[in-house]
Amino acid sequence: METTDFIDTLAHDGQLLADAAEKAGADAPVPTCPEWRVRDLLVHTGRVHRWATHYVANAVQERVTPPEGPQPPDEALAEWMRDGCRTLVSTLRAAPADLSCWTFLPAPSPLHFWARRQAHETAVHRADAESALGAGITPSAPAFAVDGIDELLMGMVARRPEALRTDTPRMLRIRATGEATGAWTIRLSDTQPQVERTADAQESTTATPDCEIQGPAPDLYLALWNRRPLDDLTITGDTALAQLWRERFTI
């Protein structure tokens, strides 16, 4: 996906998030994040958007703590979050292609990284807001969902190497089906997991996994981010590996 595609998705999902949160009410529980109320969701997302804007707008080269700042009253939270999202979107659109700033995952460029990361951050939290409203979760576009699975598996897993460990070597495969597809192989052991994206041509030569989790990309995306049950997907082989993901890799 292009950087502009991520920015457009960020703008769209940011609006959906704020709308759903506003309708649900600041004190509504968030079923997908049981420890949160909607106000917590709005405060978190608003602060993350402002944090990302700071990097891009000021070409910040080192990691900084997300801003705390004063928390708006409940009735102003949704608009405060909208304002932060709009500012982030306009900052990303105005940023130079050769922007240099701090990032924390591999990417073609810092600008691409921040557009992509914030698009997925916002899409997942938009699902949280919609779960609080109880009117159903809007599915992401299949290609965007596949990209989000790829970011999670190829990037986020390496940032938490202690989360997925097994006493003996095991292999878990993740497969996105439907309009947009992809397959990833995760080799688990008592050391850091090794993840690779598997091309269709390689599948016949790749060892049979101990467990495979597959489903349409938008459903798989939410399930791997623990925003819907893994039971909604097709799981074959040793289901204990699917449960390992559910219990230990929560974000």
PDB file of C-alpha atoms in Angstrom:
ATOM      1  CA  MET A   1       0.000   0.000   0.000  1.00  0.00           C
ATOM      2  CA  GLU A   2       1.080   3.562  -0.676  1.00  0.00           C
ATOM      3  CA  THR A   3       1.694   6.099   2.063  1.00  0.00           C
ATOM      4  CA  THR A   4      -1.262   8.147   0.835  1.00  0.00           C
ATOM      5  CA  ASP A   5      -3.536   5.101   1.182  1.00  0.00           C
ATOM      6  CA  PHE A   6      -2.597   4.767   4.845  1.00  0.00           C
ATOM      7  CA  ILE A   7      -3.225   8.456   5.486  1.00  0.00           C
ATOM      8  CA  ASP A   8      -6.651   8.249   3.838  1.00  0.00           C
ATOM      9  CA  THR A   9      -7.520   5.200   5.939  1.00  0.00           C
ATOM     10  CA  LEU A  10      -6.327   6.950   9.093  1.00  0.00           C
ATOM     11  CA  ALA A  11      -8.591   9.912   8.365  1.00  0.00           C
ATOM     12  CA  HIS A  12     -11.596   7.677   7.670  1.00  0.00           C
ATOM     13  CA  ASP A  13     -11.183   5.386  10.670  1.00  0.00           C
ATOM     14  CA  GLY A  14     -10.425   8.297  12.977  1.00  0.00           C
ATOM     15  CA  GLN A  15     -13.789   9.800  12.133  1.00  0.00           C
ATOM     16  CA  LEU A  16     -15.587   6.463  12.586  1.00  0.00           C
ATOM     17  CA  LEU A  17     -13.845   5.963  15.939  1.00  0.00           C
ATOM     18  CA  ALA A  18     -14.889   9.365  17.271  1.00  0.00           C
ATOM     19  CA  ASP A  19     -18.455   8.982  16.000  1.00  0.00           C
ATOM     20  CA  ALA A  20     -18.911   5.559  17.593  1.00  0.00           C
ATOM     21  CA  ALA A  21     -17.335   6.688  20.871  1.00  0.00           C
ATOM     22  CA  GLU A  22     -19.533   9.770  21.011  1.00  0.00           C
ATOM     23  CA  LYS A  23     -22.670   7.706  20.491  1.00  0.00           C
ATOM     24  CA  ALA A  24     -21.616   5.080  23.037  1.00  0.00           C
ATOM     25  CA  GLY A  25     -20.820   7.643  25.726  1.00  0.00           C
ATOM     26  CA  ALA A  26     -17.624   8.218  27.691  1.00  0.00           C
ATOM     27  CA  ASP A  27     -18.574   5.846  30.519  1.00  0.00           C
ATOM     28  CA  ALA A  28     -19.514   2.901  28.293  1.00  0.00           C
ATOM     29  CA  PRO A  29     -17.385  -0.234  28.794  1.00  0.00           C
ATOM     30  CA  VAL A  30     -15.180  -1.391  25.914  1.00  0.00           C
ATOM     31  CA  PRO A  31     -15.749  -5.172  25.509  1.00  0.00           C
ATOM     32  CA  THR A  32     -12.586  -5.661  23.436  1.00  0.00           C
ATOM     33  CA  CYS A  33     -10.487  -3.923  26.121  1.00  0.00           C
ATOM     34  CA  PRO A  34     -12.212  -4.987  29.360  1.00  0.00           C
ATOM     35  CA  GLU A  35     -10.126  -2.702  31.563  1.00  0.00           C
ATOM     36  CA  TRP A  36     -11.198   0.402  29.601  1.00  0.00           C
ATOM     37  CA  ARG A  37     -14.167   2.717  29.376  1.00  0.00           C
ATOM     38  CA  VAL A  38     -14.692   4.776  26.229  1.00  0.00           C
ATOM     39  CA  ARG A  39     -13.030   7.789  27.865  1.00  0.00           C
ATOM     40  CA  ASP A  40      -9.840   5.716  28.298  1.00  0.00           C
ATOM     41  CA  LEU A  41      -9.971   4.759  24.622  1.00  0.00           C
ATOM     42  CA  LEU A  42     -10.391   8.368  23.504  1.00  0.00           C
ATOM     43  CA  VAL A  43      -7.648   9.663  25.798  1.00  0.00           C
ATOM     44  CA  HIS A  44      -5.220   6.953  24.667  1.00  0.00           C
ATOM     45  CA  THR A  45      -5.892   7.460  20.953  1.00  0.00           C
ATOM     46  CA  GLY A  46      -5.816  11.242  21.208  1.00  0.00           C
ATOM     47  CA  ARG A  47      -2.475  11.155  22.995  1.00  0.00           C
ATOM     48  CA  VAL A  48      -0.967   8.661  20.530  1.00  0.00           C
ATOM     49  CA  HIS A  49      -2.032  10.821  17.576  1.00  0.00           C
ATOM     50  CA  ARG A  50      -0.406  13.875  19.163  1.00  0.00           C
ATOM     51  CA  TRP A  51       2.713  11.831  19.961  1.00  0.00           C
ATOM     52  CA  ALA A  52       3.032  10.755  16.311  1.00  0.00           C
ATOM     53  CA  THR A  53       2.398  14.298  15.101  1.00  0.00           C
ATOM     54  CA  HIS A  54       5.279  15.520  17.275  1.00  0.00           C
ATOM     55  CA  TYR A  55       7.740  13.166  15.559  1.00  0.00           C
ATOM     56  CA  VAL A  56       6.642  14.043  12.050  1.00  0.00           C
ATOM     57  CA  ALA A  57       6.170  17.784  12.509  1.00  0.00           C
ATOM     58  CA  ASN A  58       9.458  18.315  14.344  1.00  0.00           C
ATOM     59  CA  ALA A  59      11.645  15.579  12.804  1.00  0.00           C
ATOM     60  CA  VAL A  60      12.362  14.241  16.294  1.00  0.00           C
ATOM     61  CA  GLN A  61      15.295  11.824  16.213  1.00  0.00           C
ATOM     62  CA  GLU A  62      14.963  10.085  19.589  1.00  0.00           C
ATOM     63  CA  ARG A  63      12.199   8.293  21.428  1.00  0.00           C
ATOM     64  CA  VAL A  64      10.077  10.548  23.632  1.00  0.00           C
ATOM     65  CA  THR A  65       7.291   9.736  26.058  1.00  0.00           C
ATOM     66  CA  PRO A  66       3.760  10.246  24.704  1.00  0.00           C
ATOM     67  CA  PRO A  67       2.338  13.496  26.113  1.00  0.00           C
ATOM     68  CA  GLU A  68       0.106  13.408  29.143  1.00  0.00           C
ATOM     69  CA  GLY A  69      -1.363  16.895  29.039  1.00  0.00           C
ATOM     70  CA  PRO A  70      -4.687  17.934  30.579  1.00  0.00           C
ATOM     71  CA  GLN A  71      -7.566  15.522  29.991  1.00  0.00           C
ATOM     72  CA  PRO A  72     -10.642  17.219  28.530  1.00  0.00           C
ATOM     73  CA  PRO A  73     -14.009  16.708  30.207  1.00  0.00           C
ATOM     74  CA  ASP A  74     -16.049  13.744  29.009  1.00  0.00           C
ATOM     75  CA  GLU A  75     -18.312  15.812  26.783  1.00  0.00           C
ATOM     76  CA  ALA A  76     -15.300  17.237  24.894  1.00  0.00           C
ATOM     77  CA  LEU A  77     -13.261  14.043  24.509  1.00  0.00           C
ATOM     78  CA  ALA A  78     -14.574  12.914  21.121  1.00  0.00           C
ATOM     79  CA  GLU A  79     -13.967  16.304  19.504  1.00  0.00           C
ATOM     80  CA  TRP A  80     -10.527  16.502  21.147  1.00  0.00           C
ATOM     81  CA  MET A  81      -9.678  13.139  19.599  1.00  0.00           C
ATOM     82  CA  ARG A  82     -11.031  14.250  16.212  1.00  0.00           C
ATOM     83  CA  ASP A  83      -8.887  17.374  16.371  1.00  0.00           C
ATOM     84  CA  GLY A  84      -5.761  15.348  17.130  1.00  0.00           C
ATOM     85  CA  CYS A  85      -6.481  12.972  14.276  1.00  0.00           C
ATOM     86  CA  ARG A  86      -7.109  15.799  11.817  1.00  0.00           C
ATOM     87  CA  THR A  87      -3.843  17.450  12.838  1.00  0.00           C
ATOM     88  CA  LEU A  88      -1.944  14.183  12.399  1.00  0.00           C
ATOM     89  CA  VAL A  89      -3.487  13.627   8.968  1.00  0.00           C
ATOM     90  CA  SER A  90      -2.641  17.143   7.765  1.00  0.00           C
ATOM     91  CA  THR A  91       0.888  16.847   9.198  1.00  0.00           C
ATOM     92  CA  LEU A  92       1.494  13.565   7.383  1.00  0.00           C
ATOM     93  CA  ARG A  93       0.134  14.959   4.123  1.00  0.00           C
ATOM     94  CA  ALA A  94       2.379  18.011   4.371  1.00  0.00           C
ATOM     95  CA  ALA A  95       5.534  16.142   5.411  1.00  0.00           C
ATOM     96  CA  PRO A  96       8.412  15.803   2.924  1.00  0.00           C
ATOM     97  CA  ALA A  97       9.008  12.396   1.368  1.00  0.00           C
ATOM     98  CA  ASP A  98      12.566  12.444   2.733  1.00  0.00           C
ATOM     99  CA  LEU A  99      11.447  13.102   6.310  1.00  0.00           C
ATOM    100  CA  SER A 100      13.975  11.894   8.875  1.00  0.00           C
ATOM    101  CA  CYS A 101      12.734  11.038  12.368  1.00  0.00           C
ATOM    102  CA  TRP A 102      12.632   8.250  14.950  1.00  0.00           C
ATOM    103  CA  THR A 103      10.755   5.039  14.140  1.00  0.00           C
ATOM    104  CA  PHE A 104      10.557   1.629  15.760  1.00  0.00           C
ATOM    105  CA  LEU A 105       9.756  -0.824  12.943  1.00  0.00           C
ATOM    106  CA  PRO A 106      11.430  -1.408   9.571  1.00  0.00           C
ATOM    107  CA  ALA A 107       9.820   0.695   6.820  1.00  0.00           C
ATOM    108  CA  PRO A 108      10.644   2.153   3.392  1.00  0.00           C
ATOM    109  CA  SER A 109      10.796   5.595   5.013  1.00  0.00           C
ATOM    110  CA  PRO A 110       9.923   7.301   8.310  1.00  0.00           C
ATOM    111  CA  LEU A 111       6.927   8.951   6.652  1.00  0.00           C
ATOM    112  CA  HIS A 112       5.636   5.598   5.431  1.00  0.00           C
ATOM    113  CA  PHE A 113       6.207   4.111   8.884  1.00  0.00           C
ATOM    114  CA  TRP A 114       4.187   6.736  10.749  1.00  0.00           C
ATOM    115  CA  ALA A 115       1.350   6.740   8.234  1.00  0.00           C
ATOM    116  CA  ARG A 116       1.124   2.960   8.332  1.00  0.00           C
ATOM    117  CA  ARG A 117       1.500   2.584  12.107  1.00  0.00           C
ATOM    118  CA  GLN A 118      -1.071   5.242  12.894  1.00  0.00           C
ATOM    119  CA  ALA A 119      -3.531   3.885  10.338  1.00  0.00           C
ATOM    120  CA  HIS A 120      -3.438   0.470  11.999  1.00  0.00           C
ATOM    121  CA  GLU A 121      -3.435   1.926  15.507  1.00  0.00           C
ATOM    122  CA  THR A 122      -6.566   3.849  14.639  1.00  0.00           C
ATOM    123  CA  ALA A 123      -8.277   0.991  12.805  1.00  0.00           C
ATOM    124  CA  VAL A 124      -7.891  -1.345  15.773  1.00  0.00           C
ATOM    125  CA  HIS A 125      -9.131   1.270  18.229  1.00  0.00           C
ATOM    126  CA  ARG A 126     -12.005   2.129  15.879  1.00  0.00           C
ATOM    127  CA  ALA A 127     -13.031  -1.518  16.315  1.00  0.00           C
ATOM    128  CA  ASP A 128     -12.846  -0.964  20.075  1.00  0.00           C
ATOM    129  CA  ALA A 129     -15.151   2.055  19.871  1.00  0.00           C
ATOM    130  CA  GLU A 130     -17.611   0.177  17.678  1.00  0.00           C
ATOM    131  CA  SER A 131     -17.603  -2.738  20.103  1.00  0.00           C
ATOM    132  CA  ALA A 132     -18.519  -0.300  22.880  1.00  0.00           C
ATOM    133  CA  LEU A 133     -21.404   1.004  20.780  1.00  0.00           C
ATOM    134  CA  GLY A 134     -22.574  -2.557  20.102  1.00  0.00           C
ATOM    135  CA  ALA A 135     -23.686  -1.933  16.531  1.00  0.00           C
ATOM    136  CA  GLY A 136     -21.168  -4.244  14.833  1.00  0.00           C
ATOM    137  CA  ILE A 137     -17.571  -3.729  13.766  1.00  0.00           C
ATOM    138  CA  THR A 138     -16.932  -2.255  10.329  1.00  0.00           C
ATOM    139  CA  PRO A 139     -14.562  -4.586   8.419  1.00  0.00           C
ATOM    140  CA  SER A 140     -11.328  -3.104   7.113  1.00  0.00           C
ATOM    141  CA  ALA A 141     -10.525  -3.296   3.423  1.00  0.00           C
ATOM    142  CA  PRO A 142      -8.959  -6.723   2.704  1.00  0.00           C
ATOM    143  CA  ALA A 143      -5.651  -5.341   1.386  1.00  0.00           C
ATOM    144  CA  PHE A 144      -5.329  -3.081   4.424  1.00  0.00           C
ATOM    145  CA  ALA A 145      -6.107  -6.018   6.725  1.00  0.00           C
ATOM    146  CA  VAL A 146      -3.396  -8.149   5.098  1.00  0.00           C
ATOM    147  CA  ASP A 147      -0.940  -5.302   5.579  1.00  0.00           C
ATOM    148  CA  GLY A 148      -1.940  -5.049   9.234  1.00  0.00           C
ATOM    149  CA  ILE A 149      -1.369  -8.758   9.751  1.00  0.00           C
ATOM    150  CA  ASP A 150       2.023  -8.376   8.109  1.00  0.00           C
ATOM    151  CA  GLU A 151       2.960  -5.446  10.361  1.00  0.00           C
ATOM    152  CA  LEU A 152       1.900  -7.396  13.428  1.00  0.00           C
ATOM    153  CA  LEU A 153       3.716 -10.617  12.537  1.00  0.00           C
ATOM    154  CA  MET A 154       6.821  -9.248  10.821  1.00  0.00           C
ATOM    155  CA  GLY A 155       7.277  -6.276  13.149  1.00  0.00           C
ATOM    156  CA  MET A 156       5.487  -6.477  16.471  1.00  0.00           C
ATOM    157  CA  VAL A 157       6.369 -10.110  17.242  1.00  0.00           C
ATOM    158  CA  ALA A 158      10.074  -9.274  17.143  1.00  0.00           C
ATOM    159  CA  ARG A 159       9.500  -6.456  19.639  1.00  0.00           C
ATOM    160  CA  ARG A 160       8.117  -8.922  22.178  1.00  0.00           C
ATOM    161  CA  PRO A 161      10.380 -11.976  21.749  1.00  0.00           C
ATOM    162  CA  GLU A 162       9.615 -13.297  25.224  1.00  0.00           C
ATOM    163  CA  ALA A 163       5.863 -13.599  24.618  1.00  0.00           C
ATOM    164  CA  LEU A 164       5.818 -16.589  22.276  1.00  0.00           C
ATOM    165  CA  ARG A 165       8.039 -19.395  23.544  1.00  0.00           C
ATOM    166  CA  THR A 166       7.674 -23.187  23.451  1.00  0.00           C
ATOM    167  CA  ASP A 167       9.739 -25.855  25.189  1.00  0.00           C
ATOM    168  CA  THR A 168      10.178 -27.752  21.921  1.00  0.00           C
ATOM    169  CA  PRO A 169      10.294 -26.372  18.348  1.00  0.00           C
ATOM    170  CA  ARG A 170       6.825 -25.826  16.893  1.00  0.00           C
ATOM    171  CA  MET A 171       5.507 -24.202  13.730  1.00  0.00           C
ATOM    172  CA  LEU A 172       2.443 -21.958  13.505  1.00  0.00           C
ATOM    173  CA  ARG A 173       1.087 -20.774  10.171  1.00  0.00           C
ATOM    174  CA  ILE A 174      -1.205 -17.797   9.703  1.00  0.00           C
ATOM    175  CA  ARG A 175      -3.160 -17.660   6.440  1.00  0.00           C
ATOM    176  CA  ALA A 176      -5.348 -14.838   5.144  1.00  0.00           C
ATOM    177  CA  THR A 177      -7.956 -15.903   2.606  1.00  0.00           C
ATOM    178  CA  GLY A 178     -10.488 -14.170   0.397  1.00  0.00           C
ATOM    179  CA  GLU A 179     -10.093 -11.074  -1.750  1.00  0.00           C
ATOM    180  CA  ALA A 180      -6.578 -10.353  -0.404  1.00  0.00           C
ATOM    181  CA  THR A 181      -4.355 -13.193   0.714  1.00  0.00           C
ATOM    182  CA  GLY A 182      -1.133 -13.869   2.549  1.00  0.00           C
ATOM    183  CA  ALA A 183       0.615 -16.580   4.538  1.00  0.00           C
ATOM    184  CA  TRP A 184       3.135 -16.318   7.357  1.00  0.00           C
ATOM    185  CA  THR A 185       5.126 -19.023   9.115  1.00  0.00           C
ATOM    186  CA  ILE A 186       6.135 -18.561  12.765  1.00  0.00           C
ATOM    187  CA  ARG A 187       8.801 -20.927  14.078  1.00  0.00           C
ATOM    188  CA  LEU A 188       8.559 -21.173  17.835  1.00  0.00           C
ATOM    189  CA  SER A 189      11.121 -22.498  20.307  1.00  0.00           C
ATOM    190  CA  ASP A 190      12.647 -21.550  23.647  1.00  0.00           C
ATOM    191  CA  THR A 191      14.378 -18.599  21.945  1.00  0.00           C
ATOM    192  CA  GLN A 192      13.096 -15.672  19.881  1.00  0.00           C
ATOM    193  CA  PRO A 193      10.346 -16.584  17.368  1.00  0.00           C
ATOM    194  CA  GLN A 194      11.310 -16.518  13.703  1.00  0.00           C
ATOM    195  CA  VAL A 195       8.684 -15.201  11.291  1.00  0.00           C
ATOM    196  CA  GLU A 196       8.688 -15.278   7.518  1.00  0.00           C
ATOM    197  CA  ARG A 197       6.124 -14.387   4.923  1.00  0.00           C
ATOM    198  CA  THR A 198       5.487 -17.385   2.709  1.00  0.00           C
ATOM    199  CA  ALA A 199       4.862 -16.956  -1.000  1.00  0.00           C
ATOM    200  CA  ASP A 200       2.364 -19.293  -2.670  1.00  0.00           C
ATOM    201  CA  ALA A 201       5.146 -20.933  -4.667  1.00  0.00           C
ATOM    202  CA  GLN A 202       6.964 -21.848  -1.456  1.00  0.00           C
ATOM    203  CA  GLU A 203       4.046 -23.532   0.276  1.00  0.00           C
ATOM    204  CA  SER A 204       4.577 -26.924  -1.316  1.00  0.00           C
ATOM    205  CA  THR A 205       8.174 -26.983  -0.056  1.00  0.00           C
ATOM    206  CA  THR A 206       7.430 -25.634   3.428  1.00  0.00           C
ATOM    207  CA  ALA A 207       7.058 -28.149   6.223  1.00  0.00           C
ATOM    208  CA  THR A 208       3.550 -28.861   7.463  1.00  0.00           C
ATOM    209  CA  PRO A 209       2.807 -26.598  10.432  1.00  0.00           C
ATOM    210  CA  ASP A 210       1.797 -27.926  13.813  1.00  0.00           C
ATOM    211  CA  CYS A 211      -1.127 -25.501  13.738  1.00  0.00           C
ATOM    212  CA  GLU A 212      -2.685 -23.253  11.121  1.00  0.00           C
ATOM    213  CA  ILE A 213      -5.032 -20.340  11.735  1.00  0.00           C
ATOM    214  CA  GLN A 214      -6.837 -19.095   8.652  1.00  0.00           C
ATOM    215  CA  GLY A 215      -9.721 -16.889   7.710  1.00  0.00           C
ATOM    216  CA  PRO A 216     -10.780 -13.902   5.597  1.00  0.00           C
ATOM    217  CA  ALA A 217      -8.219 -11.136   5.989  1.00  0.00           C
ATOM    218  CA  PRO A 218     -10.490  -8.608   7.804  1.00  0.00           C
ATOM    219  CA  ASP A 219     -11.579 -11.238  10.351  1.00  0.00           C
ATOM    220  CA  LEU A 220      -8.060 -12.601  10.813  1.00  0.00           C
ATOM    221  CA  TYR A 221      -6.726  -9.070  11.306  1.00  0.00           C
ATOM    222  CA  LEU A 222      -9.066  -8.392  14.208  1.00  0.00           C
ATOM    223  CA  ALA A 223      -8.593 -11.842  15.734  1.00  0.00           C
ATOM    224  CA  LEU A 224      -4.796 -11.593  15.782  1.00  0.00           C
ATOM    225  CA  TRP A 225      -5.115  -8.191  17.439  1.00  0.00           C
ATOM    226  CA  ASN A 226      -7.401  -9.929  19.964  1.00  0.00           C
ATOM    227  CA  ARG A 227     -10.456  -7.910  18.916  1.00  0.00           C
ATOM    228  CA  ARG A 228     -12.554 -10.940  18.004  1.00  0.00           C
ATOM    229  CA  PRO A 229     -12.458 -14.616  19.043  1.00  0.00           C
ATOM    230  CA  LEU A 230      -9.993 -16.906  17.326  1.00  0.00           C
ATOM    231  CA  ASP A 231     -12.818 -19.449  17.416  1.00  0.00           C
ATOM    232  CA  ASP A 232     -14.444 -17.459  14.596  1.00  0.00           C
ATOM    233  CA  LEU A 233     -11.621 -18.632  12.322  1.00  0.00           C
ATOM    234  CA  THR A 234     -10.581 -22.029  10.996  1.00  0.00           C
ATOM    235  CA  ILE A 235      -7.954 -23.639  13.225  1.00  0.00           C
ATOM    236  CA  THR A 236      -6.348 -26.933  12.259  1.00  0.00           C
ATOM    237  CA  GLY A 237      -3.727 -28.994  14.052  1.00  0.00           C
ATOM    238  CA  ASP A 238      -2.647 -28.367  17.616  1.00  0.00           C
ATOM    239  CA  THR A 239      -5.062 -25.752  18.955  1.00  0.00           C
ATOM    240  CA  ALA A 240      -2.775 -25.189  21.952  1.00  0.00           C
ATOM    241  CA  LEU A 241      -0.611 -23.005  19.694  1.00  0.00           C
ATOM    242  CA  ALA A 242      -3.603 -20.837  18.856  1.00  0.00           C
ATOM    243  CA  GLN A 243      -4.325 -20.580  22.558  1.00  0.00           C
ATOM    244  CA  LEU A 244      -0.684 -19.610  23.170  1.00  0.00           C
ATOM    245  CA  TRP A 245      -1.193 -16.633  20.870  1.00  0.00           C
ATOM    246  CA  ARG A 246      -4.432 -15.674  22.583  1.00  0.00           C
ATOM    247  CA  GLU A 247      -3.019 -15.899  26.103  1.00  0.00           C
ATOM    248  CA  ARG A 248       0.456 -14.463  25.653  1.00  0.00           C
ATOM    249  CA  PHE A 249       0.370 -12.069  22.721  1.00  0.00           C
ATOM    250  CA  THR A 250      -2.206  -9.509  23.776  1.00  0.00           C
ATOM    251  CA  ILE A 251      -1.909  -5.936  22.523  1.00  0.00           C
TER     252      ILE A 251
END
